[in-house]
Tab-separated table of C-alpha atoms in Angstrom:
chain	number	residue	atom	x	y	z
A	77	UNK	CA	0.000	0.000	0.000
A	78	UNK	CA	1.187	3.490	-0.779
A	79	UNK	CA	1.688	5.791	2.197
A	80	UNK	CA	1.707	9.066	0.275
A	81	UNK	CA	-0.837	10.889	-1.924
A	82	UNK	CA	-0.393	10.335	-5.630
A	83	UNK	CA	0.564	13.510	-7.440
A	84	UNK	CA	-1.189	13.857	-10.780
A	85	UNK	CA	0.499	16.276	-13.183
A	86	UNK	CA	-1.924	17.886	-15.652
A	87	UNK	CA	-0.688	19.988	-18.587
A	88	UNK	CA	-2.971	22.836	-19.633
A	89	UNK	CA	-2.834	22.084	-23.370
A	90	UNK	CA	-3.871	24.808	-25.800
A	91	UNK	CA	-5.298	27.715	-23.806
A	92	UNK	CA	-7.617	28.616	-26.689
A	93	UNK	CA	-9.321	25.229	-26.455
A	94	UNK	CA	-11.368	23.519	-23.751
A	95	UNK	CA	-8.372	22.485	-21.636
A	96	UNK	CA	-8.853	24.850	-18.715
A	97	UNK	CA	-12.578	24.249	-18.600
A	98	UNK	CA	-12.368	20.445	-18.391
A	99	UNK	CA	-9.350	20.506	-16.049
A	100	UNK	CA	-10.833	22.916	-13.518
A	101	UNK	CA	-14.251	21.262	-13.604
A	102	UNK	CA	-12.629	17.863	-12.987
A	103	UNK	CA	-10.302	18.879	-10.149
A	104	UNK	CA	-12.815	21.320	-8.685
A	105	UNK	CA	-15.171	18.566	-7.573
A	106	UNK	CA	-15.619	18.208	-3.833
A	107	UNK	CA	-13.071	16.029	-2.059
A	108	UNK	CA	-10.693	15.655	-5.020
A	109	UNK	CA	-7.608	16.889	-3.166
A	110	UNK	CA	-8.256	14.276	-0.468
A	111	UNK	CA	-7.972	11.485	-3.056
A	112	UNK	CA	-4.895	12.727	-4.920
A	113	UNK	CA	-2.842	15.876	-5.345
A	114	UNK	CA	-3.525	17.690	-8.638
A	115	UNK	CA	-0.622	19.699	-10.075
A	116	UNK	CA	-1.674	21.771	-13.091
A	117	UNK	CA	1.162	22.967	-15.301
A	118	UNK	CA	-0.269	26.251	-16.466
A	119	UNK	CA	-0.642	30.006	-16.142
A	120	UNK	CA	-2.397	31.393	-13.072
A	121	UNK	CA	-3.796	34.497	-14.818
A	122	UNK	CA	-5.558	32.338	-17.422
A	123	UNK	CA	-6.687	29.835	-14.800
A	124	UNK	CA	-8.284	32.679	-12.828
A	125	UNK	CA	-10.102	33.870	-15.947
A	126	UNK	CA	-11.375	30.350	-16.461
A	127	UNK	CA	-12.592	30.117	-12.852
A	128	UNK	CA	-14.620	33.281	-13.350
A	129	UNK	CA	-15.870	32.284	-16.786
A	130	UNK	CA	-17.108	28.876	-15.673
A	131	UNK	CA	-18.471	29.784	-12.244
A	132	UNK	CA	-15.697	28.116	-10.264
A	133	UNK	CA	-14.783	31.023	-8.007
A	134	UNK	CA	-14.848	28.770	-4.943
A	135	UNK	CA	-12.055	26.600	-6.348
A	136	UNK	CA	-8.905	27.506	-4.458
A	137	UNK	CA	-5.681	27.175	-6.452
A	138	UNK	CA	-2.360	26.969	-4.673
A	139	UNK	CA	-0.003	28.739	-7.096
A	140	UNK	CA	3.604	27.492	-6.883
A	141	UNK	CA	6.670	28.868	-8.657
A	142	UNK	CA	8.880	25.967	-7.581
A	143	UNK	CA	8.390	22.519	-6.067
A	144	UNK	CA	8.794	23.703	-2.511
A	145	UNK	CA	5.506	25.544	-2.983
A	146	UNK	CA	3.492	22.515	-4.134
A	147	UNK	CA	1.259	21.266	-1.308
A	148	UNK	CA	-0.367	17.877	-0.919
A	149	UNK	CA	-4.055	18.058	-0.052
A	150	UNK	CA	-4.556	21.098	-2.297
A	151	UNK	CA	-5.213	21.810	-5.973
A	152	UNK	CA	-1.894	23.186	-7.199
A	153	UNK	CA	-1.005	25.273	-10.213
A	154	UNK	CA	2.682	25.098	-11.103
A	155	UNK	CA	3.422	28.364	-12.888
A	156	UNK	CA	5.207	27.773	-16.183
A	157	UNK	CA	7.628	30.355	-17.491
A	158	UNK	CA	7.597	32.103	-20.857
A	159	UNK	CA	5.407	34.455	-22.856
A	160	UNK	CA	1.788	34.506	-21.746
A	161	UNK	CA	-0.463	33.930	-24.761
A	162	UNK	CA	-3.310	36.297	-25.500
A	163	UNK	CA	-6.586	34.511	-24.957
A	164	UNK	CA	-8.242	33.929	-28.356
A	165	UNK	CA	-10.864	31.187	-27.914
A	166	UNK	CA	-11.114	28.889	-30.905
A	167	UNK	CA	-8.092	30.358	-32.682
A	168	UNK	CA	-4.825	28.709	-33.684
A	169	UNK	CA	-2.021	30.743	-32.174
A	170	UNK	CA	1.730	30.031	-32.139
A	171	UNK	CA	2.261	31.626	-28.721
A	172	UNK	CA	-0.445	29.379	-27.291
A	173	UNK	CA	1.292	26.453	-28.985
A	174	UNK	CA	4.625	27.363	-27.361
A	175	UNK	CA	2.916	27.596	-23.990
A	176	UNK	CA	1.420	24.129	-24.452
A	177	UNK	CA	4.856	22.707	-25.276
A	178	UNK	CA	6.419	24.498	-22.291
A	179	UNK	CA	3.881	22.939	-19.949
A	180	UNK	CA	4.616	19.524	-21.435
A	181	UNK	CA	8.381	19.985	-21.088
A	182	UNK	CA	8.045	21.058	-17.449
A	183	UNK	CA	5.833	18.050	-16.736
A	184	UNK	CA	8.356	15.650	-18.291
A	185	UNK	CA	11.097	17.060	-16.063
A	186	UNK	CA	8.820	16.628	-13.047
A	187	UNK	CA	8.122	12.997	-13.996
A	188	UNK	CA	11.811	12.223	-14.306
A	189	UNK	CA	12.569	13.914	-10.981
A	190	UNK	CA	9.750	12.144	-9.176
A	191	UNK	CA	7.905	15.393	-8.389
A	192	UNK	CA	4.746	13.940	-9.948
A	193	UNK	CA	3.727	10.290	-10.232
A	194	UNK	CA	1.572	10.288	-13.386
A	195	UNK	CA	0.873	12.639	-16.272
A	196	UNK	CA	-2.468	13.662	-17.775
A	197	UNK	CA	-2.320	15.901	-20.840
A	198	UNK	CA	-5.024	18.303	-21.995
A	199	UNK	CA	-5.499	18.581	-25.790
A	200	UNK	CA	-3.075	20.551	-27.960
A	201	UNK	CA	-3.414	22.001	-31.435
A	202	UNK	CA	-1.014	19.971	-33.544
A	203	UNK	CA	-0.707	22.895	-35.935
A	204	UNK	CA	0.002	25.494	-33.251
A	205	UNK	CA	2.750	23.484	-31.526
A	206	UNK	CA	4.865	22.854	-34.620
A	207	UNK	CA	8.237	24.604	-34.425
A	208	UNK	CA	11.953	23.892	-34.567
A	209	UNK	CA	11.676	22.734	-30.951
A	210	UNK	CA	8.617	20.505	-31.511
A	211	UNK	CA	8.409	18.455	-34.698
A	212	UNK	CA	6.201	15.626	-33.496
A	213	UNK	CA	2.729	14.602	-34.766
A	214	UNK	CA	1.425	14.618	-31.205
A	215	UNK	CA	1.914	13.850	-27.524
A	216	UNK	CA	2.563	10.142	-28.043
A	217	UNK	CA	5.580	10.635	-30.284
A	218	UNK	CA	6.979	13.445	-28.117
A	219	UNK	CA	6.763	11.348	-24.958
A	220	UNK	CA	8.282	8.334	-26.714
A	221	UNK	CA	11.247	10.533	-27.609
A	222	UNK	CA	11.641	12.196	-24.193
A	223	UNK	CA	10.775	9.503	-21.666
A	224	UNK	CA	10.523	6.309	-23.710
A	225	UNK	CA	13.971	5.031	-22.698
A	226	UNK	CA	14.186	3.145	-25.973
A	227	UNK	CA	10.585	1.936	-25.951
A	228	UNK	CA	7.910	3.119	-28.371
A	229	UNK	CA	4.595	4.079	-26.824
A	230	UNK	CA	1.478	2.233	-27.933
A	231	UNK	CA	-1.704	4.274	-28.204
A	232	UNK	CA	-4.614	2.571	-26.453
A	233	UNK	CA	-8.112	4.074	-26.303
A	234	UNK	CA	-9.969	2.632	-23.361
A	235	UNK	CA	-12.853	2.787	-20.931
A	236	UNK	CA	-14.190	0.296	-18.397
A	237	UNK	CA	-15.286	-2.221	-21.021
A	238	UNK	CA	-13.356	-1.598	-24.263
A	239	UNK	CA	-9.637	-1.259	-25.034
A	240	UNK	CA	-8.511	-0.516	-28.584
A	241	UNK	CA	-4.817	-0.415	-29.500
A	242	UNK	CA	-3.431	0.895	-32.786
A	243	UNK	CA	-0.833	-0.823	-34.945
A	244	UNK	CA	-0.182	2.361	-36.941
A	245	UNK	CA	-1.010	5.765	-35.498
A	246	UNK	CA	-0.360	9.062	-37.280
A	247	UNK	CA	0.309	7.568	-40.710
A	248	UNK	CA	-1.246	8.821	-43.977
A	249	UNK	CA	-3.842	6.420	-45.329
A	250	UNK	CA	-1.805	5.917	-48.504
A	251	UNK	CA	1.085	4.527	-46.434
A	252	UNK	CA	-0.792	2.293	-44.000
A	253	UNK	CA	-0.363	-0.980	-45.913
A	254	UNK	CA	3.401	-0.579	-46.291
A	255	UNK	CA	3.696	-0.060	-42.544
A	256	UNK	CA	2.016	-3.365	-41.704
A	257	UNK	CA	4.345	-6.363	-41.369
A	258	UNK	CA	4.185	-9.722	-39.650
A	259	UNK	CA	6.885	-8.725	-37.163
A	260	UNK	CA	5.116	-5.465	-36.278
A	261	UNK	CA	1.853	-7.277	-35.577
A	262	UNK	CA	3.589	-9.852	-33.372
A	263	UNK	CA	5.418	-7.127	-31.468
A	264	UNK	CA	2.285	-5.012	-31.060
A	265	UNK	CA	0.132	-7.877	-29.774
A	266	UNK	CA	2.847	-8.985	-27.352
A	267	UNK	CA	3.142	-5.425	-26.056
A	268	UNK	CA	-0.650	-5.145	-25.818
A	269	UNK	CA	-0.914	-8.430	-23.907
A	270	UNK	CA	1.796	-7.283	-21.501
A	271	UNK	CA	0.078	-3.972	-20.702
A	272	UNK	CA	-3.290	-5.697	-20.264
A	273	UNK	CA	-1.644	-7.845	-17.588
A	274	UNK	CA	0.421	-5.292	-15.686
A	275	UNK	CA	-1.630	-2.121	-16.202
A	276	UNK	CA	-5.188	-3.477	-16.338
A	277	UNK	CA	-4.858	-6.530	-14.087
A	278	UNK	CA	-6.041	-9.087	-16.675
A	279	UNK	CA	-4.234	-12.365	-16.008
A	280	UNK	CA	-4.909	-14.154	-19.311
A	281	UNK	CA	-5.959	-11.513	-21.871
A	282	UNK	CA	-7.724	-12.346	-25.119
A	283	UNK	CA	-7.009	-10.046	-28.065
A	284	UNK	CA	-8.937	-9.604	-31.306
A	285	UNK	CA	-6.961	-8.477	-34.360
A	286	UNK	CA	-8.841	-6.576	-37.067
A	287	UNK	CA	-8.334	-7.060	-40.782
A	288	UNK	CA	-6.898	-4.367	-43.021
A	289	UNK	CA	-9.173	-4.847	-46.011
A	290	UNK	CA	-12.991	-4.997	-46.299
A	291	UNK	CA	-14.435	-8.455	-45.561
A	292	UNK	CA	-10.966	-9.543	-44.337
A	293	UNK	CA	-9.789	-9.480	-47.935
A	294	UNK	CA	-12.399	-11.976	-49.218
A	295	UNK	CA	-9.787	-14.678	-49.686
A	296	UNK	CA	-7.448	-12.359	-51.539
A	297	UNK	CA	-9.979	-10.720	-53.837
A	298	UNK	CA	-9.868	-7.426	-51.915
A	299	UNK	CA	-6.278	-7.574	-50.713
A	300	UNK	CA	-3.712	-10.157	-49.648
A	301	UNK	CA	-2.475	-8.692	-46.364
A	302	UNK	CA	-4.774	-10.926	-44.313
A	303	UNK	CA	-3.485	-14.158	-45.872
A	304	UNK	CA	0.149	-13.174	-46.256
A	305	UNK	CA	0.796	-11.045	-43.164
A	306	UNK	CA	-1.918	-11.024	-40.489
A	307	UNK	CA	-2.775	-14.738	-40.318
A	308	UNK	CA	0.885	-15.865	-40.170
A	309	UNK	CA	1.429	-13.363	-37.353
A	310	UNK	CA	-1.565	-14.761	-35.449
A	311	UNK	CA	-0.266	-18.311	-35.865
A	312	UNK	CA	3.074	-17.267	-34.414
A	313	UNK	CA	1.384	-15.545	-31.481
A	314	UNK	CA	-0.725	-18.609	-30.670
A	315	UNK	CA	2.437	-20.723	-30.737
A	316	UNK	CA	3.950	-18.273	-28.247
A	317	UNK	CA	1.034	-18.781	-25.888
A	318	UNK	CA	-0.787	-15.501	-26.553
A	319	UNK	CA	-4.553	-15.651	-27.086
A	320	UNK	CA	-4.830	-13.595	-30.277
A	321	UNK	CA	-7.635	-14.200	-32.779
A	322	UNK	CA	-8.771	-12.887	-36.148
A	323	UNK	CA	-8.500	-11.197	-38.530
A	324	UNK	CA	-11.985	-9.753	-38.105
A	325	UNK	CA	-13.644	-7.293	-40.525
A	326	UNK	CA	-14.034	-4.088	-38.519
A	327	UNK	CA	-17.607	-3.249	-39.554
A	328	UNK	CA	-19.238	-6.479	-38.439
A	329	UNK	CA	-16.939	-6.839	-35.443
A	330	UNK	CA	-18.112	-3.607	-33.869
A	331	UNK	CA	-21.589	-3.588	-35.395
A	332	UNK	CA	-22.484	-6.994	-33.947
A	333	UNK	CA	-20.898	-6.313	-30.564
A	334	UNK	CA	-18.188	-8.961	-30.928
A	335	UNK	CA	-15.727	-6.644	-29.158
A	336	UNK	CA	-17.499	-7.483	-25.885
A	337	UNK	CA	-16.009	-10.984	-25.988
A	338	UNK	CA	-12.391	-9.774	-25.885
A	339	UNK	CA	-10.149	-7.978	-23.420
A	340	UNK	CA	-8.516	-5.908	-26.155
A	341	UNK	CA	-8.757	-5.096	-29.851
A	342	UNK	CA	-5.831	-4.308	-32.160
A	343	UNK	CA	-6.803	-2.038	-35.067
A	344	UNK	CA	-4.623	-1.696	-38.139
A	345	UNK	CA	-4.891	2.082	-38.374
A	346	UNK	CA	-6.074	5.220	-36.589
A	347	UNK	CA	-9.652	5.748	-37.790
A	348	UNK	CA	-10.426	2.033	-37.964
A	349	UNK	CA	-10.035	1.871	-34.195
A	350	UNK	CA	-10.885	5.362	-33.010
A	351	UNK	CA	-14.107	5.962	-34.953
A	352	UNK	CA	-15.990	2.989	-33.452
A	353	UNK	CA	-14.373	3.486	-30.039
A	354	UNK	CA	-15.489	7.100	-29.739
A	355	UNK	CA	-18.965	6.159	-30.924
A	356	UNK	CA	-19.250	3.426	-28.294
A	357	UNK	CA	-17.488	5.270	-25.454
A	358	UNK	CA	-19.265	8.593	-26.071
A	359	UNK	CA	-17.750	11.195	-23.710
A	360	UNK	CA	-16.047	8.713	-21.387
A	361	UNK	CA	-13.013	7.526	-23.324
A	362	UNK	CA	-9.351	7.791	-22.337
A	363	UNK	CA	-6.155	7.773	-24.385
A	364	UNK	CA	-3.399	5.776	-22.642
A	365	UNK	CA	0.238	5.697	-23.808
A	366	UNK	CA	1.213	2.129	-22.987
A	367	UNK	CA	4.701	0.653	-22.549
A	368	UNK	CA	6.320	3.863	-21.340
A	369	UNK	CA	8.261	3.894	-18.044
A	370	UNK	CA	5.740	6.460	-16.769
A	371	UNK	CA	1.938	6.505	-16.840
A	372	UNK	CA	0.389	9.034	-19.219
A	373	UNK	CA	-3.267	9.425	-20.118
A	374	UNK	CA	-5.387	12.084	-21.783
A	375	UNK	CA	-9.019	12.727	-22.697
A	376	UNK	CA	-10.011	11.101	-25.977
A	377	UNK	CA	-11.147	14.441	-27.473
A	378	UNK	CA	-9.274	17.341	-29.045
A	379	UNK	CA	-9.141	21.073	-28.389
A	380	UNK	CA	-12.824	21.462	-29.393
A	381	UNK	CA	-12.214	25.005	-30.660
A	382	UNK	CA	-15.850	25.290	-31.715
A	383	UNK	CA	-17.062	25.302	-28.095
A	384	UNK	CA	-13.954	26.736	-26.408
A	385	UNK	CA	-14.638	29.055	-23.443
A	386	UNK	CA	-18.407	28.756	-23.888
A	387	UNK	CA	-19.039	26.661	-20.793
A	388	UNK	CA	-20.263	23.721	-22.868
A	389	UNK	CA	-17.332	21.286	-22.500
A	390	UNK	CA	-17.983	17.994	-20.705
A	391	UNK	CA	-15.232	17.142	-18.169
A	392	UNK	CA	-16.114	13.417	-18.114
A	393	UNK	CA	-13.219	12.304	-20.308
A	394	UNK	CA	-10.696	14.422	-18.375
A	395	UNK	CA	-12.041	13.055	-15.101
A	396	UNK	CA	-11.806	9.497	-16.402
A	397	UNK	CA	-8.267	10.130	-17.678
A	398	UNK	CA	-7.175	11.290	-14.221
A	399	UNK	CA	-8.654	8.355	-12.345
A	400	UNK	CA	-7.494	5.821	-14.919
A	401	UNK	CA	-3.933	7.149	-14.614
A	402	UNK	CA	-4.119	6.632	-10.852
A	403	UNK	CA	-5.565	3.123	-11.227
A	404	UNK	CA	-2.918	2.099	-13.759
A	405	UNK	CA	-0.142	3.519	-11.579
A	406	UNK	CA	-1.333	1.457	-8.609
A	407	UNK	CA	-1.839	-1.734	-10.631
A	408	UNK	CA	1.596	-1.394	-12.203
A	409	UNK	CA	3.221	-0.936	-8.781
A	410	UNK	CA	1.423	-4.004	-7.461
A	411	UNK	CA	2.396	-6.061	-10.505
A	412	UNK	CA	6.035	-4.999	-10.339
A	413	UNK	CA	6.268	-5.746	-6.629
A	414	UNK	CA	4.616	-9.147	-7.037
A	415	UNK	CA	6.709	-10.212	-10.029
A	416	UNK	CA	10.031	-8.853	-8.742
A	417	UNK	CA	10.280	-11.321	-5.864
A	418	UNK	CA	7.263	-13.613	-5.522
A	419	UNK	CA	8.687	-15.394	-2.461
A	420	UNK	CA	10.845	-13.440	-0.035
A	421	UNK	CA	14.349	-14.658	0.666
A	422	UNK	CA	15.083	-15.480	4.239
A	423	UNK	CA	17.272	-17.697	6.450
A	424	UNK	CA	15.847	-19.748	9.309
A	425	UNK	CA	18.169	-21.149	11.947
A	426	UNK	CA	17.275	-24.158	14.075
A	427	UNK	CA	18.436	-24.563	17.676
A	428	UNK	CA	21.675	-26.472	18.075
A	429	UNK	CA	21.397	-30.252	18.446
A	430	UNK	CA	24.471	-31.512	20.217
A	431	UNK	CA	27.536	-30.733	18.131
A	432	UNK	CA	25.432	-30.153	14.938
A	433	UNK	CA	23.996	-26.809	13.772
A	434	UNK	CA	21.479	-27.157	10.946
A	435	UNK	CA	20.446	-24.215	8.830
A	436	UNK	CA	17.729	-24.188	6.189
A	437	UNK	CA	17.969	-21.623	3.440
A	438	UNK	CA	14.952	-20.630	1.369
A	439	UNK	CA	15.528	-18.652	-1.811
A	440	UNK	CA	12.518	-17.943	-3.990
A	441	UNK	CA	11.009	-21.356	-4.796
A	442	UNK	CA	14.258	-23.295	-4.244
A	443	UNK	CA	14.860	-24.970	-0.856
A	444	UNK	CA	18.271	-26.357	0.113
A	445	UNK	CA	19.680	-27.843	3.320
A	446	UNK	CA	23.307	-27.178	4.183
A	447	UNK	CA	25.662	-28.173	6.997
A	448	UNK	CA	28.063	-25.744	8.634
């Protein structure tokens, strides 16, 4: 059991989007600071405007300029440095983009230093953040580069009943097929199975693998990837003891509710997995970056510029992202502790019997008897 409150770092995202609204509504709920310690990486002047705009004047923010000022049991705002963007709801602005990146960079440093335990990111404008300092398609690729430690993050969209992982993420549709190989599928499913065990507590996960082509290729009439790439990969996975099945045509698989029979679903590309997931999950989905050394989640929606600063944003996905990050952090700790040393090492000494002193040594699951 943990004897300290979990610190949840939350980046403010693009200030011209719905980030501040969903963050403050989520952490402003009664009793939140008793469950965990929120640390918002943001700008206090904009946060105060948001409090007024959304009727959250009673939300007390503890503004900290360094880590000595962050207090457990309170909602904290860690003041990021740099130019303060002019508030332009719904507009793409480079200064706002720089501020979003700055918040993300500060949060990454805090993760590495142990100042926060998990990271939740509010949505960014991928156009606004692009610069010489940030040339990534999104959060997932940035975090893979900065805290991946050689591992590539897997994007998983999830809620309480559905988990969809992506084989290819931010890849143009014209290049999807060339990015699908037998080895990549095997690696992805193995990674997916591992995170379902350690992060979601599923002992023996079952995984459905979707087809690339309509009707699973119709025996090669509509494409050969299923026969030549996906099925051989599934055979190899089964031989390795992983319960992976398919390939399933995506339309019927989701339309008939077959996803309910599996612990996870691997989609071949972005929209194949995300479109049905967001339809099924509605406003309660979470984006989880699996296989990173640190836990990172985010809401499954974007900046929502069309409703920014209008008081219409639903905080459900942000709330779910926060609590899922905490749950995954705890499950991962439990899994790591259990698997690191399943049976404690110890030495038991018996009383002396005459001239003989027997000692029994127990190490893991191996028991040996030795004489002095």
